[in-house]
PDB file of C-alpha atoms in Angstrom:
ATOM      1  CA  MET A   1    -122.586  30.660 -97.564  1.00  0.00           C
ATOM      2  CA  ALA A   2    -118.233  29.888 -97.783  1.00  0.00           C
ATOM      3  CA  PHE A   3    -115.744  32.013 -96.577  1.00  0.00           C
ATOM      4  CA  VAL A   4    -112.741  33.266 -97.686  1.00  0.00           C
ATOM      5  CA  VAL A   5    -109.760  35.454 -96.132  1.00  0.00           C
ATOM      6  CA  LEU A   6    -106.732  36.838 -97.689  1.00  0.00           C
ATOM      7  CA  ALA A   7    -104.444  38.379 -95.555  1.00  0.00           C
ATOM      8  CA  SER A   8    -100.947  39.304 -94.613  1.00  0.00           C
ATOM      9  CA  VAL A   9     -99.184  37.846 -91.902  1.00  0.00           C
ATOM     10  CA  SER A  10     -96.605  38.296 -89.794  1.00  0.00           C
ATOM     11  CA  CYS A  11     -94.776  36.358 -87.185  1.00  0.00           C
ATOM     12  CA  GLY A  12     -95.785  37.021 -84.006  1.00  0.00           C
ATOM     13  CA  ALA A  13     -98.748  39.112 -85.402  1.00  0.00           C
ATOM     14  CA  GLY A  14    -102.054  39.394 -83.374  1.00  0.00           C
ATOM     15  CA  GLU A  15    -105.103  36.976 -83.416  1.00  0.00           C
ATOM     16  CA  PRO A  16    -106.752  37.528 -87.305  1.00  0.00           C
ATOM     17  CA  VAL A  17    -110.388  37.498 -87.727  1.00  0.00           C
ATOM     18  CA  ALA A  18    -112.030  35.545 -90.620  1.00  0.00           C
ATOM     19  CA  SER A  19    -114.390  38.016 -92.598  1.00  0.00           C
ATOM     20  CA  PRO A  20    -117.106  36.899 -95.315  1.00  0.00           C
ATOM     21  CA  ALA A  21    -116.889  37.265 -98.935  1.00  0.00           C
ATOM     22  CA  THR A  22    -119.382  36.892-101.579  1.00  0.00           C
ATOM     23  CA  SER A  23    -117.430  34.581-104.204  1.00  0.00           C
ATOM     24  CA  ASP A  24    -116.476  31.551-103.428  1.00  0.00           C
ATOM     25  CA  SER A  25    -113.087  31.852-105.756  1.00  0.00           C
ATOM     26  CA  VAL A  26    -112.244  35.489-105.072  1.00  0.00           C
ATOM     27  CA  HIS A  27    -108.557  36.106-103.449  1.00  0.00           C
ATOM     28  CA  GLU A  28    -106.135  38.412-103.044  1.00  0.00           C
ATOM     29  CA  THR A  29    -102.689  38.693-104.121  1.00  0.00           C
ATOM     30  CA  PRO A  30    -100.274  41.733-102.817  1.00  0.00           C
ATOM     31  CA  GLU A  31    -100.146  44.239-104.955  1.00  0.00           C
ATOM     32  CA  SER A  32     -96.868  44.036-107.414  1.00  0.00           C
ATOM     33  CA  PRO A  33     -93.983  46.564-106.917  1.00  0.00           C
ATOM     34  CA  MET A  34     -94.141  49.915-108.411  1.00  0.00           C
ATOM     35  CA  SER A  35     -91.655  51.889-110.163  1.00  0.00           C
ATOM     36  CA  VAL A  36     -90.517  55.144-108.451  1.00  0.00           C
ATOM     37  CA  PRO A  37     -91.440  57.964-110.964  1.00  0.00           C
ATOM     38  CA  ALA A  38     -88.549  59.776-112.756  1.00  0.00           C
ATOM     39  CA  SER A  39     -88.028  63.196-112.306  1.00  0.00           C
ATOM     40  CA  ALA A  40     -86.669  65.391-115.330  1.00  0.00           C
ATOM     41  CA  GLY A  41     -83.672  64.019-116.694  1.00  0.00           C
ATOM     42  CA  GLN A  42     -83.546  61.090-114.518  1.00  0.00           C
ATOM     43  CA  LYS A  43     -83.810  57.464-115.015  1.00  0.00           C
ATOM     44  CA  SER A  44     -86.786  55.671-112.888  1.00  0.00           C
ATOM     45  CA  THR A  45     -85.520  53.429-109.884  1.00  0.00           C
ATOM     46  CA  PRO A  46     -87.422  50.194-109.440  1.00  0.00           C
ATOM     47  CA  ALA A  47     -88.350  49.855-106.277  1.00  0.00           C
ATOM     48  CA  PRO A  48     -87.008  46.829-104.668  1.00  0.00           C
ATOM     49  CA  SER A  49     -88.786  43.331-104.643  1.00  0.00           C
ATOM     50  CA  PRO A  50     -90.539  42.329-101.290  1.00  0.00           C
ATOM     51  CA  THR A  51     -88.204  39.653 -99.195  1.00  0.00           C
ATOM     52  CA  GLY A  52     -89.363  37.439 -96.647  1.00  0.00           C
ATOM     53  CA  PRO A  53     -92.446  34.667 -96.614  1.00  0.00           C
ATOM     54  CA  PRO A  54     -95.531  35.433 -98.447  1.00  0.00           C
ATOM     55  CA  PRO A  55     -98.719  36.894 -96.747  1.00  0.00           C
ATOM     56  CA  PHE A  56    -101.089  33.918 -96.016  1.00  0.00           C
ATOM     57  CA  SER A  57    -103.974  33.443 -98.566  1.00  0.00           C
ATOM     58  CA  ALA A  58    -107.168  31.205 -98.815  1.00  0.00           C
ATOM     59  CA  LYS A  59    -109.326  31.012-101.304  1.00  0.00           C
ATOM     60  CA  VAL A  60    -112.427  28.497-101.247  1.00  0.00           C
ATOM     61  CA  SER A  61    -114.212  26.792-104.536  1.00  0.00           C
ATOM     62  CA  ARG A  62    -116.356  24.438-105.564  1.00  0.00           C
ATOM     63  CA  VAL A  63    -115.349  20.650-105.971  1.00  0.00           C
ATOM     64  CA  ALA A  64    -115.795  19.127-109.100  1.00  0.00           C
ATOM     65  CA  ARG A  65    -116.910  15.178-109.085  1.00  0.00           C
ATOM     66  CA  ASP A  66    -113.517  14.454-110.703  1.00  0.00           C
ATOM     67  CA  GLN A  67    -111.486  16.008-108.163  1.00  0.00           C
ATOM     68  CA  LEU A  68    -113.010  13.713-105.539  1.00  0.00           C
ATOM     69  CA  PRO A  69    -112.790   9.702-107.425  1.00  0.00           C
ATOM     70  CA  TYR A  70    -111.508   7.893-104.264  1.00  0.00           C
ATOM     71  CA  SER A  71    -113.126   9.668-101.368  1.00  0.00           C
ATOM     72  CA  TRP A  72    -116.791  10.540-102.310  1.00  0.00           C
ATOM     73  CA  ARG A  73    -118.807   7.807-103.592  1.00  0.00           C
ATOM     74  CA  PRO A  74    -122.569   7.946-104.066  1.00  0.00           C
ATOM     75  CA  GLY A  75    -124.375   7.478-100.616  1.00  0.00           C
ATOM     76  CA  CYS A  76    -121.613   9.390 -98.513  1.00  0.00           C
ATOM     77  CA  PRO A  77    -123.552  11.352 -96.087  1.00  0.00           C
ATOM     78  CA  VAL A  78    -122.520  14.358 -97.584  1.00  0.00           C
ATOM     79  CA  HIS A  79    -123.268  14.934-101.327  1.00  0.00           C
ATOM     80  CA  TYR A  80    -119.899  16.520-102.987  1.00  0.00           C
ATOM     81  CA  ARG A  81    -121.806  19.389-104.421  1.00  0.00           C
ATOM     82  CA  ASP A  82    -121.973  20.478-100.265  1.00  0.00           C
ATOM     83  CA  LEU A  83    -118.248  19.993 -99.802  1.00  0.00           C
ATOM     84  CA  ARG A  84    -115.423  22.597-100.661  1.00  0.00           C
ATOM     85  CA  LEU A  85    -112.090  22.947-101.758  1.00  0.00           C
ATOM     86  CA  VAL A  86    -109.768  25.117 -99.555  1.00  0.00           C
ATOM     87  CA  THR A  87    -106.671  26.113-101.022  1.00  0.00           C
ATOM     88  CA  LEU A  88    -104.311  28.127 -98.592  1.00  0.00           C
ATOM     89  CA  THR A  89    -100.697  28.662 -97.797  1.00  0.00           C
ATOM     90  CA  TYR A  90     -99.442  26.736 -95.052  1.00  0.00           C
ATOM     91  CA  TRP A  91     -95.637  26.825 -92.922  1.00  0.00           C
ATOM     92  CA  GLY A  92     -93.651  23.686 -93.856  1.00  0.00           C
ATOM     93  CA  PHE A  93     -91.264  21.392 -91.243  1.00  0.00           C
ATOM     94  CA  ASP A  94     -88.385  23.084 -94.573  1.00  0.00           C
ATOM     95  CA  ASP A  95     -89.266  26.926 -92.605  1.00  0.00           C
ATOM     96  CA  LYS A  96     -90.578  27.630 -95.900  1.00  0.00           C
ATOM     97  CA  ALA A  97     -94.329  28.488 -97.263  1.00  0.00           C
ATOM     98  CA  HIS A  98     -96.408  26.036 -99.476  1.00  0.00           C
ATOM     99  CA  THR A  99     -99.422  25.806-100.444  1.00  0.00           C
ATOM    100  CA  GLY A 100    -101.561  22.883 -99.811  1.00  0.00           C
ATOM    101  CA  GLN A 101    -105.663  21.785-100.417  1.00  0.00           C
ATOM    102  CA  LEU A 102    -107.950  20.075 -97.618  1.00  0.00           C
ATOM    103  CA  VAL A 103    -111.514  19.392 -98.559  1.00  0.00           C
ATOM    104  CA  VAL A 104    -114.309  20.281 -95.785  1.00  0.00           C
ATOM    105  CA  ARG A 105    -118.178  20.885 -95.825  1.00  0.00           C
ATOM    106  CA  LYS A 106    -119.342  24.303 -97.141  1.00  0.00           C
ATOM    107  CA  THR A 107    -120.107  24.914 -93.710  1.00  0.00           C
ATOM    108  CA  VAL A 108    -116.976  24.611 -91.834  1.00  0.00           C
ATOM    109  CA  THR A 109    -114.707  26.629 -94.572  1.00  0.00           C
ATOM    110  CA  GLY A 110    -114.893  29.833 -92.478  1.00  0.00           C
ATOM    111  CA  ASP A 111    -113.498  27.910 -89.165  1.00  0.00           C
ATOM    112  CA  ILE A 112    -110.438  26.261 -91.435  1.00  0.00           C
ATOM    113  CA  VAL A 113    -110.160  29.263 -92.852  1.00  0.00           C
ATOM    114  CA  THR A 114    -109.597  31.158 -89.631  1.00  0.00           C
ATOM    115  CA  VAL A 115    -107.552  28.327 -87.833  1.00  0.00           C
ATOM    116  CA  PHE A 116    -104.798  27.905 -90.400  1.00  0.00           C
ATOM    117  CA  LYS A 117    -104.560  31.875 -90.741  1.00  0.00           C
ATOM    118  CA  ARG A 118    -103.316  31.770 -87.181  1.00  0.00           C
ATOM    119  CA  LEU A 119    -101.206  28.519 -87.787  1.00  0.00           C
ATOM    120  CA  TYR A 120     -99.310  30.526 -90.425  1.00  0.00           C
ATOM    121  CA  GLY A 121     -99.065  33.574 -88.525  1.00  0.00           C
ATOM    122  CA  TRP A 122     -97.329  31.535 -85.729  1.00  0.00           C
ATOM    123  CA  ARG A 123     -95.243  29.656 -88.260  1.00  0.00           C
ATOM    124  CA  TRP A 124     -96.788  26.230 -86.535  1.00  0.00           C
ATOM    125  CA  PRO A 125     -95.337  23.896 -89.099  1.00  0.00           C
ATOM    126  CA  ILE A 126     -97.111  21.030 -91.648  1.00  0.00           C
ATOM    127  CA  LYS A 127     -95.488  18.060 -93.075  1.00  0.00           C
ATOM    128  CA  GLN A 128     -97.565  18.087 -96.299  1.00  0.00           C
ATOM    129  CA  MET A 129    -101.053  19.075 -97.153  1.00  0.00           C
ATOM    130  CA  LYS A 130    -102.788  16.874-100.187  1.00  0.00           C
ATOM    131  CA  LEU A 131    -106.292  15.380-100.584  1.00  0.00           C
ATOM    132  CA  VAL A 132    -106.397  11.604 -99.425  1.00  0.00           C
ATOM    133  CA  ASP A 133    -107.233  11.241-103.315  1.00  0.00           C
ATOM    134  CA  ALA A 134    -103.683  11.126-103.492  1.00  0.00           C
ATOM    135  CA  TYR A 135    -103.320   7.701-102.102  1.00  0.00           C
ATOM    136  CA  LYS A 136    -106.689   6.464-103.326  1.00  0.00           C
ATOM    137  CA  GLY A 137    -108.645   7.350-100.398  1.00  0.00           C
ATOM    138  CA  ASP A 138    -106.628   4.685 -98.056  1.00  0.00           C
ATOM    139  CA  ASP A 139    -106.387   6.337 -94.804  1.00  0.00           C
ATOM    140  CA  TYR A 140    -103.434   4.413 -93.527  1.00  0.00           C
ATOM    141  CA  ASP A 141    -101.370   5.434 -96.387  1.00  0.00           C
ATOM    142  CA  SER A 142    -102.091   9.212 -96.121  1.00  0.00           C
ATOM    143  CA  ILE A 143    -101.464   8.724 -92.397  1.00  0.00           C
ATOM    144  CA  ASP A 144     -98.445   6.691 -92.535  1.00  0.00           C
ATOM    145  CA  ALA A 145     -96.972   9.387 -95.385  1.00  0.00           C
ATOM    146  CA  ASP A 146     -98.031  11.945 -92.668  1.00  0.00           C
ATOM    147  CA  ASN A 147    -100.698  13.835 -94.830  1.00  0.00           C
ATOM    148  CA  THR A 148    -102.766  16.285 -93.491  1.00  0.00           C
ATOM    149  CA  SER A 149    -106.147  16.241 -94.865  1.00  0.00           C
ATOM    150  CA  ALA A 150    -110.136  16.430 -93.946  1.00  0.00           C
ATOM    151  CA  PHE A 151    -112.580  14.781 -96.299  1.00  0.00           C
ATOM    152  CA  ASN A 152    -112.575  11.065 -96.620  1.00  0.00           C
ATOM    153  CA  CYS A 153    -115.949   9.069 -97.111  1.00  0.00           C
ATOM    154  CA  ARG A 154    -115.589   6.314 -94.579  1.00  0.00           C
ATOM    155  CA  PRO A 155    -116.237   4.582 -91.327  1.00  0.00           C
ATOM    156  CA  ALA A 156    -114.959   5.533 -87.768  1.00  0.00           C
ATOM    157  CA  THR A 157    -111.863   3.634 -86.629  1.00  0.00           C
ATOM    158  CA  GLY A 158    -112.939   0.164 -84.921  1.00  0.00           C
ATOM    159  CA  SER A 159    -117.225   1.063 -85.898  1.00  0.00           C
ATOM    160  CA  SER A 160    -119.808   0.908 -88.647  1.00  0.00           C
ATOM    161  CA  ASN A 161    -120.400   4.422 -88.134  1.00  0.00           C
ATOM    162  CA  TRP A 162    -119.310   7.236 -90.534  1.00  0.00           C
ATOM    163  CA  SER A 163    -116.869   8.769 -89.378  1.00  0.00           C
ATOM    164  CA  ASN A 164    -116.876  12.962 -88.748  1.00  0.00           C
ATOM    165  CA  HIS A 165    -114.252  12.778 -91.817  1.00  0.00           C
ATOM    166  CA  ALA A 166    -116.990  11.546 -94.015  1.00  0.00           C
ATOM    167  CA  TYR A 167    -119.085  14.930 -93.512  1.00  0.00           C
ATOM    168  CA  GLY A 168    -116.108  17.081 -94.289  1.00  0.00           C
ATOM    169  CA  GLU A 169    -116.469  18.277 -90.552  1.00  0.00           C
ATOM    170  CA  ALA A 170    -113.072  16.823 -89.302  1.00  0.00           C
ATOM    171  CA  ILE A 171    -109.141  17.193 -90.064  1.00  0.00           C
ATOM    172  CA  ASP A 172    -106.168  14.821 -88.890  1.00  0.00           C
ATOM    173  CA  ILE A 173    -103.184  17.343 -89.060  1.00  0.00           C
ATOM    174  CA  ASN A 174     -99.314  16.015 -88.976  1.00  0.00           C
ATOM    175  CA  PRO A 175    -100.815  12.494 -88.260  1.00  0.00           C
ATOM    176  CA  ARG A 176     -96.793  10.969 -87.771  1.00  0.00           C
ATOM    177  CA  GLU A 177     -96.023  13.402 -85.279  1.00  0.00           C
ATOM    178  CA  ASN A 178    -100.176  12.962 -83.641  1.00  0.00           C
ATOM    179  CA  PRO A 179    -100.788   9.708 -83.933  1.00  0.00           C
ATOM    180  CA  TYR A 180    -104.231   7.467 -83.093  1.00  0.00           C
ATOM    181  CA  VAL A 181    -103.191   5.923 -79.951  1.00  0.00           C
ATOM    182  CA  THR A 182    -105.358   2.327 -78.525  1.00  0.00           C
ATOM    183  CA  ALA A 183    -106.050   2.476 -74.635  1.00  0.00           C
ATOM    184  CA  SER A 184    -103.238   0.162 -74.244  1.00  0.00           C
ATOM    185  CA  GLY A 185    -101.130   2.612 -75.634  1.00  0.00           C
ATOM    186  CA  SER A 186    -100.198   0.974 -78.926  1.00  0.00           C
ATOM    187  CA  THR A 187    -100.146   2.512 -82.695  1.00  0.00           C
ATOM    188  CA  ALA A 188    -100.049   1.106 -85.688  1.00  0.00           C
ATOM    189  CA  HIS A 189     -97.461   3.092 -87.395  1.00  0.00           C
ATOM    190  CA  GLN A 190     -94.583   2.397 -86.943  1.00  0.00           C
ATOM    191  CA  ASN A 191     -92.713   5.831 -87.815  1.00  0.00           C
ATOM    192  CA  ALA A 192     -95.485   7.375 -85.347  1.00  0.00           C
ATOM    193  CA  LYS A 193     -94.336   5.093 -82.255  1.00  0.00           C
ATOM    194  CA  LYS A 194     -92.347   7.786 -80.307  1.00  0.00           C
ATOM    195  CA  PHE A 195     -94.949  10.058 -80.615  1.00  0.00           C
ATOM    196  CA  ALA A 196     -97.441   8.022 -78.779  1.00  0.00           C
ATOM    197  CA  LYS A 197     -97.376   9.754 -75.306  1.00  0.00           C
ATOM    198  CA  ARG A 198     -98.559  13.233 -74.258  1.00  0.00           C
ATOM    199  CA  PRO A 199     -96.551  16.072 -73.788  1.00  0.00           C
ATOM    200  CA  VAL A 200     -93.880  15.376 -76.071  1.00  0.00           C
ATOM    201  CA  SER A 201     -92.092  17.909 -77.467  1.00  0.00           C
ATOM    202  CA  GLY A 202     -91.140  18.141 -81.306  1.00  0.00           C
ATOM    203  CA  LYS A 203     -91.798  19.903 -84.708  1.00  0.00           C
ATOM    204  CA  GLY A 204     -95.532  19.705 -85.762  1.00  0.00           C
ATOM    205  CA  VAL A 205     -96.619  18.285 -82.687  1.00  0.00           C
ATOM    206  CA  VAL A 206    -100.041  18.851 -80.694  1.00  0.00           C
ATOM    207  CA  ASN A 207    -100.196  18.821 -77.011  1.00  0.00           C
ATOM    208  CA  PRO A 208    -102.770  19.401 -74.250  1.00  0.00           C
ATOM    209  CA  GLY A 209    -103.677  23.075 -73.881  1.00  0.00           C
ATOM    210  CA  ASP A 210    -100.975  24.164 -76.443  1.00  0.00           C
ATOM    211  CA  LYS A 211    -102.230  27.003 -78.729  1.00  0.00           C
ATOM    212  CA  VAL A 212    -103.473  24.865 -81.714  1.00  0.00           C
ATOM    213  CA  VAL A 213    -106.005  23.037 -79.485  1.00  0.00           C
ATOM    214  CA  LYS A 214    -107.156  26.326 -78.675  1.00  0.00           C
ATOM    215  CA  ALA A 215    -106.946  27.818 -81.884  1.00  0.00           C
ATOM    216  CA  PHE A 216    -109.578  24.635 -83.091  1.00  0.00           C
ATOM    217  CA  SER A 217    -111.157  25.553 -79.624  1.00  0.00           C
ATOM    218  CA  ARG A 218    -112.028  28.763 -80.416  1.00  0.00           C
ATOM    219  CA  VAL A 219    -114.483  27.648 -83.692  1.00  0.00           C
ATOM    220  CA  GLY A 220    -115.865  25.332 -81.910  1.00  0.00           C
ATOM    221  CA  TRP A 221    -113.696  22.286 -82.403  1.00  0.00           C
ATOM    222  CA  GLU A 222    -112.711  19.506 -80.288  1.00  0.00           C
ATOM    223  CA  TRP A 223    -109.255  17.233 -80.030  1.00  0.00           C
ATOM    224  CA  GLY A 224    -109.599  13.773 -80.113  1.00  0.00           C
ATOM    225  CA  GLY A 225    -106.264  14.098 -77.661  1.00  0.00           C
ATOM    226  CA  TYR A 226    -108.538  14.769 -75.000  1.00  0.00           C
ATOM    227  CA  TRP A 227    -110.779  11.098 -75.445  1.00  0.00           C
ATOM    228  CA  SER A 228    -111.139   9.009 -72.936  1.00  0.00           C
ATOM    229  CA  GLY A 229    -109.024   5.467 -73.383  1.00  0.00           C
ATOM    230  CA  THR A 230    -108.511   6.076 -77.236  1.00  0.00           C
ATOM    231  CA  LYS A 231    -106.375   8.767 -77.969  1.00  0.00           C
ATOM    232  CA  ASP A 232    -106.767  10.410 -81.620  1.00  0.00           C
ATOM    233  CA  TYR A 233    -103.944  13.842 -81.319  1.00  0.00           C
ATOM    234  CA  GLN A 234    -104.138  14.381 -85.078  1.00  0.00           C
ATOM    235  CA  HIS A 235    -108.392  14.846 -84.723  1.00  0.00           C
ATOM    236  CA  PHE A 236    -109.992  17.497 -84.892  1.00  0.00           C
ATOM    237  CA  SER A 237    -113.426  18.054 -85.457  1.00  0.00           C
ATOM    238  CA  LYS A 238    -116.868  20.099 -85.599  1.00  0.00           C
ATOM    239  CA  SER A 239    -118.722  17.940 -83.071  1.00  0.00           C
ATOM    240  CA  GLY A 240    -115.951  16.055 -81.089  1.00  0.00           C
ATOM    241  CA  GLY A 241    -116.410  12.674 -82.763  1.00  0.00           C
TER     242      GLY A 241
END
């Protein structure tokens, strides 16, 4: 069963709770402003338009094969029919609301919506959020562009085993600010070198024990920043791998 959550979130609001829905494609939008009824002999006056950022919204929908031209192929450990496209609101580095997309396994859509609703409520910034197919499935190029993404049918870094990304149960968030760092302290991306140590301050940075780590932990996801030796500060996954 997929989950759909749509709610208005204001900065500093309490912890939101995900609620199930019966359809993958159902979502809500804010009501349109209503006009004030006119009294006898008076003209009606439109109500003022709402101001401020839009409320958080999320839509979960099925994935068509042609939406994953590079990230999925026959032989992947999860069939594309078991994946879902999550279109959701996120807060950008430019302090504005944006709409992004993630592909994840259908069993974890509720986790993703719950966490990203919290992040949006906190106005925690994300640089951009596109499917890795925008980079022809190239993980290096997606990371170099500081792109937040999830599903990609590929092996784990430095291994012949499938990555949790290949199961649709992992996500990389702000990979420039949260790089993959080897045990020796090096990173493959020049634009990420100043973020190779933790803790470090900066927009979109994930640090040990912070609210982003705790938000994922509440839904059973583990952070790669807690790995021994190699650290993967961008990486959150359902089973920790």
